[in-house]
Each structure stands twice: as structure tokens, then as C-alpha cells.
XYZ file of C-alpha atoms in Angstrom:
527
model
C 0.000 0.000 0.000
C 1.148 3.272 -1.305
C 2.284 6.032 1.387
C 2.834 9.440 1.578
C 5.230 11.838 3.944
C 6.525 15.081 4.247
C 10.489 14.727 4.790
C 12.452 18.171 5.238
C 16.128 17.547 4.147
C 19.206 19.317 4.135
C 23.092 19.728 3.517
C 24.286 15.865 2.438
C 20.865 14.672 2.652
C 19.337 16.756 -0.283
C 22.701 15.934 -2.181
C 22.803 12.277 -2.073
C 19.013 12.223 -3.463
C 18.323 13.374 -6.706
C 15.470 15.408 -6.881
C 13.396 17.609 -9.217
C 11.770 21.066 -8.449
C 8.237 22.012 -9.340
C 7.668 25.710 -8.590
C 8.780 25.984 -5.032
C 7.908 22.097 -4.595
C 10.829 19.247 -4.253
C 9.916 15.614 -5.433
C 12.300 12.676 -5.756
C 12.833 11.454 -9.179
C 14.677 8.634 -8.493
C 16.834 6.678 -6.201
C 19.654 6.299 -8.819
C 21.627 9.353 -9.592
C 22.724 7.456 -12.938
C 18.670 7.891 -13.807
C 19.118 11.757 -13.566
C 20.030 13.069 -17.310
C 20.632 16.730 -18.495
C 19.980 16.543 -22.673
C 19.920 19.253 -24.865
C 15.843 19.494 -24.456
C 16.107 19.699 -20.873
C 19.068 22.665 -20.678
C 16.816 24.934 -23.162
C 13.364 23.966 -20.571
C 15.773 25.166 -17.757
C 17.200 28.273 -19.553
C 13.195 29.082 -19.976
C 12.668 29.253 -16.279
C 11.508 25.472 -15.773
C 13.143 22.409 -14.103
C 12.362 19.052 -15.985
C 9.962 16.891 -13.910
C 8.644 14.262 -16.881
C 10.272 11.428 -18.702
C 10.889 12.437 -22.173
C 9.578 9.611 -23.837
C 7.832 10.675 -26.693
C 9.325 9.975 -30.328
C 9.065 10.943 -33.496
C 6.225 8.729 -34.096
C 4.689 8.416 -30.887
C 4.438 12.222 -31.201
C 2.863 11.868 -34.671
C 0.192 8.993 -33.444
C -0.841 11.357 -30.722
C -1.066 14.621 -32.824
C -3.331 12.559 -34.874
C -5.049 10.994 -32.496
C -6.146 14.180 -31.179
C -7.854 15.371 -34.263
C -10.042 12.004 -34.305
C -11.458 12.786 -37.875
C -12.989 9.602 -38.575
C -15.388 10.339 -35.687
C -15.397 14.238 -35.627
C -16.246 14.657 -39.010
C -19.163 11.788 -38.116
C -20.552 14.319 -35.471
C -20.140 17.540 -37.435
C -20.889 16.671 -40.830
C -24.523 18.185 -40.274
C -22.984 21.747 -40.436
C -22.094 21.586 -44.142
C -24.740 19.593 -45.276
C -27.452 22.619 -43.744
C -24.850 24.710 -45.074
C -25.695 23.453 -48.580
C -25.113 19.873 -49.241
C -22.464 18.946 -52.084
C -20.816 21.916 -52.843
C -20.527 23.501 -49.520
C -19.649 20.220 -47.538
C -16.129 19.352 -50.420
C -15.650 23.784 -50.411
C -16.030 24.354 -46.414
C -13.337 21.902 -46.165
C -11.196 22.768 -48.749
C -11.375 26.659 -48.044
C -11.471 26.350 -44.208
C -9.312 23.504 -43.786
C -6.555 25.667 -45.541
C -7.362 28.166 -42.890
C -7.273 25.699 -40.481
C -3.870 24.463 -42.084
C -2.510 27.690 -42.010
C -3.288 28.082 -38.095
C -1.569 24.771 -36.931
C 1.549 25.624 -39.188
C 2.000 28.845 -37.318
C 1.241 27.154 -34.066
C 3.894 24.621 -35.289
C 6.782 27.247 -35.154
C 5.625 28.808 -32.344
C 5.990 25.424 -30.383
C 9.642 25.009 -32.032
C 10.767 28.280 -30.540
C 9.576 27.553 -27.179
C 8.643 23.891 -26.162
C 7.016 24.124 -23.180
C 3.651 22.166 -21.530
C 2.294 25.854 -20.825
C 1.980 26.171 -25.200
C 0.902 29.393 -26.697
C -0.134 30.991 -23.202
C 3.915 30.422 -22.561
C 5.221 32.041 -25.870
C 3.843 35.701 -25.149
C 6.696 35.385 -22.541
C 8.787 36.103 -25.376
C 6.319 37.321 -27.785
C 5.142 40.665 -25.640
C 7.141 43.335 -24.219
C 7.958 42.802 -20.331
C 5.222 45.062 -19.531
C 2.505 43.355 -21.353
C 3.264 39.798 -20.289
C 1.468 39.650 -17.243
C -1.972 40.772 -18.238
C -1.566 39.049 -21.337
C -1.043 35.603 -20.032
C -3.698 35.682 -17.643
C -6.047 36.612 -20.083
C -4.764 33.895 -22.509
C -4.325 31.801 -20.418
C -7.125 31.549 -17.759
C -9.665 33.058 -20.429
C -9.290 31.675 -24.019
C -7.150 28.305 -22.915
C -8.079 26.789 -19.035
C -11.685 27.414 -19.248
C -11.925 26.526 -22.977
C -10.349 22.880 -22.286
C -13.334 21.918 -20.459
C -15.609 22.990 -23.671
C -13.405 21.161 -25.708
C -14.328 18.150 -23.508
C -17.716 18.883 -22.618
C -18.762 18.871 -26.832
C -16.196 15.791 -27.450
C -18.015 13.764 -24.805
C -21.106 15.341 -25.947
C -19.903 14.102 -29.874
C -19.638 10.641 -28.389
C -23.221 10.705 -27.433
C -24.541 12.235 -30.452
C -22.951 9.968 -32.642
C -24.413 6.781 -30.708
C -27.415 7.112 -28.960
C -30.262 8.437 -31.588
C -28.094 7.383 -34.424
C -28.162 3.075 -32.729
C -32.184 4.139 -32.157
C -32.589 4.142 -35.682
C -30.485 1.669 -36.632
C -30.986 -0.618 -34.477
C -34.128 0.068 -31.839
C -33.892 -2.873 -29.501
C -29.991 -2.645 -29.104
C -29.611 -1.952 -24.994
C -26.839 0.165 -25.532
C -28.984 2.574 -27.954
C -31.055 3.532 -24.863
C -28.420 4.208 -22.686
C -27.555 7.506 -22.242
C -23.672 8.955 -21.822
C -24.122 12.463 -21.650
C -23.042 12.663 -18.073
C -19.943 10.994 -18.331
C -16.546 11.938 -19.566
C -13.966 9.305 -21.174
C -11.822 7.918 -17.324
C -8.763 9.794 -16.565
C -5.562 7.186 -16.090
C -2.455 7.971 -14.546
C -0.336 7.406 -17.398
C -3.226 8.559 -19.654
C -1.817 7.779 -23.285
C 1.137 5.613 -23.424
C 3.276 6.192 -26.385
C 3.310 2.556 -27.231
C -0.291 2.650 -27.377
C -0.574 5.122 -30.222
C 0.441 3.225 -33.014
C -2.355 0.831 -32.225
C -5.108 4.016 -32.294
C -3.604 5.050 -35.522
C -4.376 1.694 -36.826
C -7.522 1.215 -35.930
C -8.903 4.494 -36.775
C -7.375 5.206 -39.940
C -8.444 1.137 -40.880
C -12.253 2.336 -39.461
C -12.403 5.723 -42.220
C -10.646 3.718 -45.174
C -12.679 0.405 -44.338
C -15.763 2.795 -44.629
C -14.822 3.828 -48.002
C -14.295 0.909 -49.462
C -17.319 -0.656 -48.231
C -18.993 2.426 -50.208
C -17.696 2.327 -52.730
C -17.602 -1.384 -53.426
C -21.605 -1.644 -52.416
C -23.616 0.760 -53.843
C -24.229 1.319 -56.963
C -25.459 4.764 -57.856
C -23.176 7.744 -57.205
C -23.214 11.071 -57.956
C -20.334 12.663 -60.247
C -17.321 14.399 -59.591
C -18.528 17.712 -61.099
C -21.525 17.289 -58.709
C -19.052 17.115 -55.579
C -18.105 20.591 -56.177
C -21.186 22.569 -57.524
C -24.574 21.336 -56.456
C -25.279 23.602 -53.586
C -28.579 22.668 -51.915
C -28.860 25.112 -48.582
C -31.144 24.417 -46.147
C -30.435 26.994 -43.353
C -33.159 29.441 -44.243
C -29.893 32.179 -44.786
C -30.376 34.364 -47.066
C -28.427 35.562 -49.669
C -27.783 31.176 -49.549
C -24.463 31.390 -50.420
C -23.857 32.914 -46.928
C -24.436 29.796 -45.577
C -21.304 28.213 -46.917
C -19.429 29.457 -43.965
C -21.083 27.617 -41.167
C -19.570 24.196 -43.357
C -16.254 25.730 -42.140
C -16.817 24.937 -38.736
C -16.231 21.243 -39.438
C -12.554 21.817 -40.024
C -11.966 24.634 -37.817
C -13.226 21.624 -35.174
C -11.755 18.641 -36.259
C -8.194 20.875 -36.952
C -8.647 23.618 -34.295
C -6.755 21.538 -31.508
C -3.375 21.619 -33.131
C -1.164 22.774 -29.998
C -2.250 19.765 -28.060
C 0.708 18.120 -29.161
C 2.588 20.941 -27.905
C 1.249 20.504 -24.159
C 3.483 17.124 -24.240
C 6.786 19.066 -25.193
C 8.220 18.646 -21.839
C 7.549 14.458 -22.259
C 9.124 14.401 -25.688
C 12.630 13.684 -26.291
C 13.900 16.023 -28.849
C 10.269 18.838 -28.460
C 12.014 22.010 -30.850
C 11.987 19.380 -33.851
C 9.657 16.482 -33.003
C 6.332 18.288 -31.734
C 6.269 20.931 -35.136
C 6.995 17.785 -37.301
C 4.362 15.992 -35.625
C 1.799 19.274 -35.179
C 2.620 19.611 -39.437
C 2.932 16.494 -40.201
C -0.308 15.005 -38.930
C -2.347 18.241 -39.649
C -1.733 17.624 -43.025
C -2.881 14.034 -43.191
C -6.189 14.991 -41.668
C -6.717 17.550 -44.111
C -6.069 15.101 -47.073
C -7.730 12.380 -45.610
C -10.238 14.373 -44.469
C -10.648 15.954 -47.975
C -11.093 11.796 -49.362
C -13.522 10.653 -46.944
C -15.562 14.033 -47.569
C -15.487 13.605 -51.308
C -16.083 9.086 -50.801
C -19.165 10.736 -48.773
C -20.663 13.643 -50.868
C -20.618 10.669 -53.925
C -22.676 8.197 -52.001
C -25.044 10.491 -50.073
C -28.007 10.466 -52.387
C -30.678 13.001 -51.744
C -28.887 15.565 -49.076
C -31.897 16.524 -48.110
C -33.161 13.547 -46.614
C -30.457 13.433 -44.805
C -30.827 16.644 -43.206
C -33.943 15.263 -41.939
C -32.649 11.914 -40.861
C -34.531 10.917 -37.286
C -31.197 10.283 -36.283
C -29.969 13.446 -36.111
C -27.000 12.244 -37.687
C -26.409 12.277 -41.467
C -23.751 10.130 -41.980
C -25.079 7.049 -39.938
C -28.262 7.341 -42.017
C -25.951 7.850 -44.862
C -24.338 4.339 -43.946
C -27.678 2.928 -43.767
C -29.055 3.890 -46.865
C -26.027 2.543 -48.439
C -24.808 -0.732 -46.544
C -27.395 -1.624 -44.657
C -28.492 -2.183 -41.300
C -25.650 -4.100 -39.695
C -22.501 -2.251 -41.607
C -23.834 0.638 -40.767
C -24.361 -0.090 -37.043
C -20.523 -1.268 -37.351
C -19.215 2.247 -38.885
C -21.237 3.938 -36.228
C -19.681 2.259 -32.991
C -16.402 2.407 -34.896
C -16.746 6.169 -34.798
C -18.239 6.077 -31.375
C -14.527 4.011 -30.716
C -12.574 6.471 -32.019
C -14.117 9.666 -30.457
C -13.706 7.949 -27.268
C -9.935 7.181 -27.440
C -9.558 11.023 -29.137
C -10.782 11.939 -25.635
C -7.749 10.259 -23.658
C -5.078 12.085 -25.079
C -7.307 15.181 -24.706
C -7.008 14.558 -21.060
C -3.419 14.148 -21.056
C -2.990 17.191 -22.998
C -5.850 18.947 -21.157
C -4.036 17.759 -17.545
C -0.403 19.407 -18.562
C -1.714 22.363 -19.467
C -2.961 22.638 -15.530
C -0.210 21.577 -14.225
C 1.716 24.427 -16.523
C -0.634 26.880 -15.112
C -0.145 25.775 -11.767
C 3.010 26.008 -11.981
C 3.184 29.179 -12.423
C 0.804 30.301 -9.745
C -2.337 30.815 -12.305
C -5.199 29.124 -10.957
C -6.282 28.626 -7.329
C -4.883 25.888 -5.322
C -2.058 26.161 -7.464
C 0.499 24.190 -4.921
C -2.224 21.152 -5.499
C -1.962 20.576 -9.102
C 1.621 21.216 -10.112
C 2.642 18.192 -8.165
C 4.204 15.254 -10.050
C 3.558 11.356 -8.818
C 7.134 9.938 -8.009
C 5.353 6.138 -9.115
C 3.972 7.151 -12.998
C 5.728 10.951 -13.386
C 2.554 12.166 -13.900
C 0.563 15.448 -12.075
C -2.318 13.048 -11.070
C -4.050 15.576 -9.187
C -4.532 17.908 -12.074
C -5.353 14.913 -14.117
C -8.614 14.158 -11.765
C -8.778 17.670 -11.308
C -9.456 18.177 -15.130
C -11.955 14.499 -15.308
C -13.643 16.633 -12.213
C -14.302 19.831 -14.186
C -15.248 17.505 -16.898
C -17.972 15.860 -15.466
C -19.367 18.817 -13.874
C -19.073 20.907 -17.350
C -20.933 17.448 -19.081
C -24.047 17.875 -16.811
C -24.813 20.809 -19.305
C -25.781 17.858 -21.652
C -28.861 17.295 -19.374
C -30.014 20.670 -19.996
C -30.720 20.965 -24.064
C -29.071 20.691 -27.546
C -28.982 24.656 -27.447
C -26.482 24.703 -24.255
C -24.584 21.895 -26.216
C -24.204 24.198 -29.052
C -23.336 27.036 -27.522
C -20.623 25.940 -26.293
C -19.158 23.901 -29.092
C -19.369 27.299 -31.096
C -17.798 29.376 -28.413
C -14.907 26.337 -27.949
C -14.071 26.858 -31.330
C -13.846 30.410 -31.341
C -11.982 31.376 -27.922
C -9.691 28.655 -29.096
C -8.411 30.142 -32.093
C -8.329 33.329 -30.691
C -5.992 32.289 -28.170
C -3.893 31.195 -30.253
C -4.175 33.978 -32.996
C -2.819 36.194 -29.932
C 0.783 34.655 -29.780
C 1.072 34.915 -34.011
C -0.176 38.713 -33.803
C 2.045 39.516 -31.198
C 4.875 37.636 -33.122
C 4.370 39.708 -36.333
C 3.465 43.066 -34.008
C 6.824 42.719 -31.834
C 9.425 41.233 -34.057
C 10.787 39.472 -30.874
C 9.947 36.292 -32.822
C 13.313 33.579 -32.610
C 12.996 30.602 -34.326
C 13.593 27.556 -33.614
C 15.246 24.587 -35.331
C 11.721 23.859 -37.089
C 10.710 26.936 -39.390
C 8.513 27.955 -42.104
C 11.059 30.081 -43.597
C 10.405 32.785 -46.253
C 6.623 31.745 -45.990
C 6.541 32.284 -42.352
C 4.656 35.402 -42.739
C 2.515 34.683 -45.504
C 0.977 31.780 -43.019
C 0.395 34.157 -40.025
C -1.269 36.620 -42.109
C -3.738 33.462 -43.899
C -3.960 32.077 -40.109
C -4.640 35.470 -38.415
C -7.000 36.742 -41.196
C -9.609 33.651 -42.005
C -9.533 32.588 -38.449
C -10.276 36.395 -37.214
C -13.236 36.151 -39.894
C -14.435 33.249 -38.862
C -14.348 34.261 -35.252
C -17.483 36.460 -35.527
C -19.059 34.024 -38.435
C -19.574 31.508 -35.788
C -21.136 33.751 -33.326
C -24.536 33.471 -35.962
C -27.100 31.137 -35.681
C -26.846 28.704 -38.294
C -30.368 28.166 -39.142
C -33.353 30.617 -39.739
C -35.668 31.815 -38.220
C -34.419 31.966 -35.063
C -35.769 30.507 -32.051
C -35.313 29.898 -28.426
C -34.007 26.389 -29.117
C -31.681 27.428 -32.258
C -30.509 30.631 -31.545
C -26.424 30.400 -31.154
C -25.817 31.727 -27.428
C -22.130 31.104 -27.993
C -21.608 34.966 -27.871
C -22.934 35.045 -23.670
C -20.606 32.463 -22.985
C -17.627 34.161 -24.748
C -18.608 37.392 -22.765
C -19.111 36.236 -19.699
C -15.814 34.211 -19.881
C -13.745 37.215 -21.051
C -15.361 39.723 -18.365
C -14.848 37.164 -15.735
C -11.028 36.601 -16.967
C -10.186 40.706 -16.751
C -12.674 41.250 -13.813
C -10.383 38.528 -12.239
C -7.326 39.829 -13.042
C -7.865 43.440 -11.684
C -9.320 42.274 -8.508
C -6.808 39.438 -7.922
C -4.366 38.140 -10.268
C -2.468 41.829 -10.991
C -1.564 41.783 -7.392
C 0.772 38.657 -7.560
C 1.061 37.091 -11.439
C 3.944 38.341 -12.593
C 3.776 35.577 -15.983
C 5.147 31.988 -16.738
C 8.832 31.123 -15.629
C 9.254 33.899 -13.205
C 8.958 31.686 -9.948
C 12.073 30.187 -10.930
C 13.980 33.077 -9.234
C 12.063 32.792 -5.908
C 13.393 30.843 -2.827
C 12.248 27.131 -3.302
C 10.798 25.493 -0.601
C 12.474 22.088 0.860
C 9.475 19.496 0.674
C 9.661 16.427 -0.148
C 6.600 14.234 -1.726
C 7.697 10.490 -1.373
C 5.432 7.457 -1.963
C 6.684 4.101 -0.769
């Protein structure tokens, strides 16, 4: 049975045990000294104001699995496919993508050099360190931080646990009435937390299996039905059925699909400080795998625009969900109940790694004195090197967040909206500042000359988008369709600066800056 003390040591006793610090907290890292290693990685995390506490054993492709594991397209797309089929069937589902997935593209390549420069579990809320002028760093990260990043984690959560529902329960109702598990109901519950969360190992098998789920789902498409639409029809039958007018306004709410499925391209970043080489591996890996998901994504969006039939009736699918009545009309009744769990599969293992990544990003806050209780959550288990308290702390917030699902579809989509905006916008912060400052120094992992042609794409079509999502996307409104997304962002952003002038100006002085404070001398052991 595990216990815990509080030891106090001193002189030869604090030298003959290795130890790591955590923002004024000591914790053994092992009882070896010949276990304690200084790399490259770890001299530039100290030289940032942070002492290594994690294992770096992330590699190149363990990185990759996990960036792509976070985007989860197979099942995103499943859950979010009904925005660019209202937005106009055909043309605006293979366009939204195509348009707003280069948008999208643009946004995770900046965020890729950005987390080259300065690999560190705190992400884009970390870079304005060296991104603003001393002055501004402060206020900056708080609001960043606490505002656009910490509170929009939980949303992020909340409408991926919220996906997993959506996609199962009335879609399995349809399909498949007398199946127990169509009647339960998972709104309430988030994916469980684990200590180790995400083991690299385990990524390659994800990968697998969800990339086998989308291309088994084409095939079986394409090989069993018969009638298709064209090519030329992909791109240019445009069949809105929003209520927008002029209709080819609508065409932007089909961007919200990639902005969603693409939007969380840092989370990679938030496991730079458990990756063994983070200024080269986490870009490649935030690049790398963002551009798979926008070609694959691009394929299984085209495989699905050919075999849909009648978009219309799938708008009005019982099932809420187009492309499980897609897979019915097309496969039949037990394929399609197949494809469906598959993507209720895969949205559930996207939501592990969103817990890891969610969990760091805590502890990074915590560490630097950013949310309450901070001495709580920046502590790291001695047994599986992993904050465990700000991993339950983040399941906790996640459950309580979920009980929104009990309240109405509305609620649901108000914050999925919101998520996606106050997302982007904290990370369109860092790029401005970066092209604003010119304090920008790159890292080993670069765009180059086209560096600032990306910012400018990333800054400009996500700033757009920004206010595009704030609109309802059907007409007329009503209490149950209007978008309430814009309350939620206000009320989050007054609370953030309300917070900050009452409390947080009197002691945050930004990330890295405890490092020059006394450190205390306890000791968390577990035996």
C-alpha cells in the first residue's frame, strides 16, 4: 500500500538524493543518480525558467500517433458533418473543407513554429513570454491563459463527450431500436482519466484502428452501392437548407467542421516537456499530422458527398445524424451499425489524449501560480511521473461541465461554437504579437520565407471566422436554435479581466518567473 510523507532535508541529505523542483515544490525522481540526465531538451526547458519533472519519452512517431489521435477525424467529421450539409449539401460540404481547412492548415503551421521556438507544456499561453514586451506579459497571459485556454479545455471536452453521445445514442435508435446500448444515455460521463493517460506505445495501435475504421468505410462504399453522384456534382450542387439568405452565406457555417476537427493543433505541444527532442519532433508531428487529416479528411468528404443520395433527406434523418443514415441507406443495417460504434470508438480514445494534454496544461498553469490551489496541481507522482491531481482535477471539471448535456441541444451548441472560437483566438494572440513585436526567434523547425505569408492566412480567415460563428446557423431563429455562444464568450472574457484586476495583478507576474524565488524544501515520497 502506497504512502505518503513530508520529509524536510538538508546539507548531504538533499545531495545524495536526486530530486526535481516544481515551482517551489521538491519531489524525488529517483533513487539512482545514474537515472538523472541533463539533454539538450532539458538545458533549453531550464534556460526558460523550468526544471524538468517528466520522462521524455515521446518519439518521433509516438508524437505523430498522438497529434493525430487528437484530431479524431474519422469520428469528428461523423458528429459535425450536419454543419455543411445545412450549409448546402455537395458543394458547400467538399468547399467548407477545402477553403477552411486551408485556414485551419494555415493556423496549426503557425502554431507549429511557435511550439519550435519555445517547447514548453504551458503552449501558446507560454510564448507571449517572449512574444510581448515585459510590460505586457502579465496581463496578457492571464487573459490567454485563464480566459481563451483553461476554461476553454473543459468545452473542448464537454462537446467531445457530448460528440460521443450524439454519434451513438439516436443514431443506434434508428439503426438498431432494440440494441440496450442505444437507450443508454452517456451524456453525463466523460472518457476515465488514467495515470499514465496515453502511453506512447499505445498510439500506433489508435492510428491503426482508426485510420483502418475511415478507409474500411470507403471501401465498403464504394464497393456496395451502386449509384453515385459525379465528380462535377461534388463541387457545384449547392442545396442550402439553413433558411440564410443571400444562400451562399451559408457556406461558412460548413467551415466549422474543419476549424473543429483541426482547431486543436497545440495539443501536441502541451506534451513538449515528455518528448525527447520537443524544438523538432512536436512541429513535425503538429505539421505532419495536420496535413494528413486535411487530405484524408478531404477523401472521406469527397467518398461521402458521392454516395449520399438526396442531401436533403439526410438533413432530416430521425437520427440526427447524417452520416449514420448515410451508412444505412447505403450498406445496410448491420454495416452501418458497425461504422457507427467504430466512430463512437474512435471519439472515445480522441478523448484520452485530450485529457493528457488537457491535464499538462494545468499543471503548466499551476506552476506558475495561475489558478487557485495552485500548490495542489503542479505536483508530479514519483510512481507514474505524472501530475495526477490535475489529471482528476481536469476528469472533475469535466464531469461537472458534461451535466450541461442534461439541460438541451442549445447549451450543447453554444458551447461547441464558443470552444471553437476562444480557441483560435488564443492562439491567434501569440502569431499577432509575433508579427506586431518582431521578438519572434525561431527555432530549429521553421517555415522560412513563408513564415509570414501563413500568419497573415492564419490570423486573417480565423479572425473572420471568429465572428461568423457567433450566428445562428439556421433561420428563423428561435429559443431552441438561436447560437448563445456569444454570452458564454462574454461572460468568460469579463470574468477573466474582472479577475485579473481584482486578484491576479496583485501577484502574477507571468510563466517562468517563480524560478527566481526561494524554493521550498518538501519532499513528496510514496513508498
Amino acid at each position: 500500500m502506497a504512502s505518503r510523507s513530508v520529509e524536510k532535508f538538508s546539507g548531504s541529505d538533499a545531495a545524495q538524493r536526486p530530486t526535481v523542483v516544481v515551482r517551489g515544490n521538491v519531489s524525488p525522481l529517483s533513487s539512482s543518480s545514474e537515472d538523472v540526465t541533463m539533454d539538450e531538451a532539458d538545458k533549453t526547458l531550464e534556460a526558460m525558467g523550468y526544471t524538468p519533472v517528466f520522462k521524455r519519452e515521446f518519439s518521433t512517431w509516438s508524437s505523430f500517433s498522438f497529434a493525430m489521435s487528437i484530431s479524431g477525424v474519422y469520428g469528428s467529421l461523423m458528429s459535425t458533418w450536419i454543419y455543411g450539409l445545412q450549409a448546402g449539401g455537395a458543394a458547400a460540404i467538399m468547399w467548407s473543407w477545402v477553403i477552411g481547412g486551408a485556414g485551419a492548415w494555415a493556423l496549426a503551421l503557425s502554431l507549429a513554429e511557435l511550439s519550435s521556438a519555445y517547447p514548453s507544456s504551458g503552449t501558446m499561453y507560454f510564448t507571449l513570454k517572449f512574444l510581448t514586451p515585459e510590460d505586457q506579459v502579465p496581463i496578457l497571459c492571464w487573459i490567454s491563459g485563464l480566459c481563451f485556454l483553461c476554461l476553454c479545455l473543459e468545452f473542448c471536452q464537454l462537446t467531445l463527450d457530448q460528440g460521443t453521445s450524439i454519434s451513438l445514442e439516436p443514431s443506434l435508435e434508428v439503426l438498431q431500436p432494440n440494441m440496450p446500448l442505444a437507450r443508454c444515455s452517456w451524456r453525463p460521463f466523460p472518457s476515465p482519466p488514467t495515470f499514465r493517460t496515453f502511453p506512447p506505445t499505445a498510439m500506433f495501435g489508435y492510428v491503426v484502428f482508426h485510420i483502418s475504421a475511415l478507409v474500411g468505410a470507403c471501401v465498403c462504399l464504394l464497393v456496395q452501392t451502386k449509384e453515385k453522384h459525379s465528380i462535377a456534382y461534388a463541387f457545384t450542387d449547392f442545396q442550402p437548407s439553413s433558411g440564410w439568405n443571400p444562400p451562399g452565406f451559408t457556406f461558412l457555417f460548413g467551415c466549422l467542421t474543419p476549424a473543429w476537427i483541426i482547431t486543436s493543433a497545440d495539443s501536441t505541444a502541451r506534451i513538449a516537456e515528455e518528448a525527447k527532442d520537443p524544438s523538432r519532433i512536436v512541429p513535425k508531428a503538429i505539421a505532419n499530422a495536420t496535413t494528413f487529416t486535411y487530405i484524408i479528411g478531404f477523401i472521406f468528404n469527397l467518398v461521402l458527398v458521392l454516395y449520399m443520395g438526396d442531401p436533403l433527406d439526410l438533413v432530416k434523418s430521425p437520427s440526427g445524424q447524417p452520416v449514420a443514415q448515410l451508412f444505412f441507406n447505403a450498406m445496410g443495417r448491420t454495416p452501418a451499425i458497425f461504422f457507427t460504434l467504430c466512430g463512437f470508438a474512435v471519439i472515445n480514445l480522441v478523448a484520452i489524449p485530450g485529457i493528457q494534454a488537457g491535464s499538462r496544461t494545468i499543471f503548466a498553469f499551476a506552476r506558475d501560480d495561475l489558478i487557485p490551489f495552485s500548490h495542489l496541481w503542479r505536483r508530479v507522482s514519483t510512481r507514474s511521473q505524472t501530475p495526477i491531481a490535475a489529471v482528476w482535477l481536469y476528469a472533475a471539471l469535466e464531469i461537472i461541465v458534461n451535466l450541461l448535456g442534461l439541460m438541451s441541444d442549445t447549451a450543447i451548441s453554444a458551447v461547441f461554437n464558443v470552444c471553437t472560437v476562444a480557441l483560435n483566438i488564443s492562439y491567434l494572440v501569440p502569431i499577432v504579437c509575433k508579427m506586431l513585436y518582431g521578438r519572434f526567434e525561431r527555432g530549429p523547425w521553421h517555415l522560412g520565407r513563408f513564415s509570414m505569408a501563413a500568419n497573415c492566412v492564419a490570423v486573417g480567415w480565423n479572425t473572420f471566422m471568429a465572428v461568423i460563428f457567433f450566428f445562428p446557423t439556421r433561420l428563423p431563429v428561435t429559443p431552441e436554435n438561436m447560437n448563445y455562444g456569444i454570452v458564454v464568450f462574454v461572460f468568460v472574457l469579463m470574468f477573466s479581466i474582472g479577475f485579473w484586476y481584482t486578484h491576479g495583478r496583485h501577484f502574477y507576474t507571468g510563466p517562468g518567473t517563480r524560478a527566481r524565488r526561494p524554493l521550498a524544501t518538501t519532499v513528496e515520497t510514496a513508498t
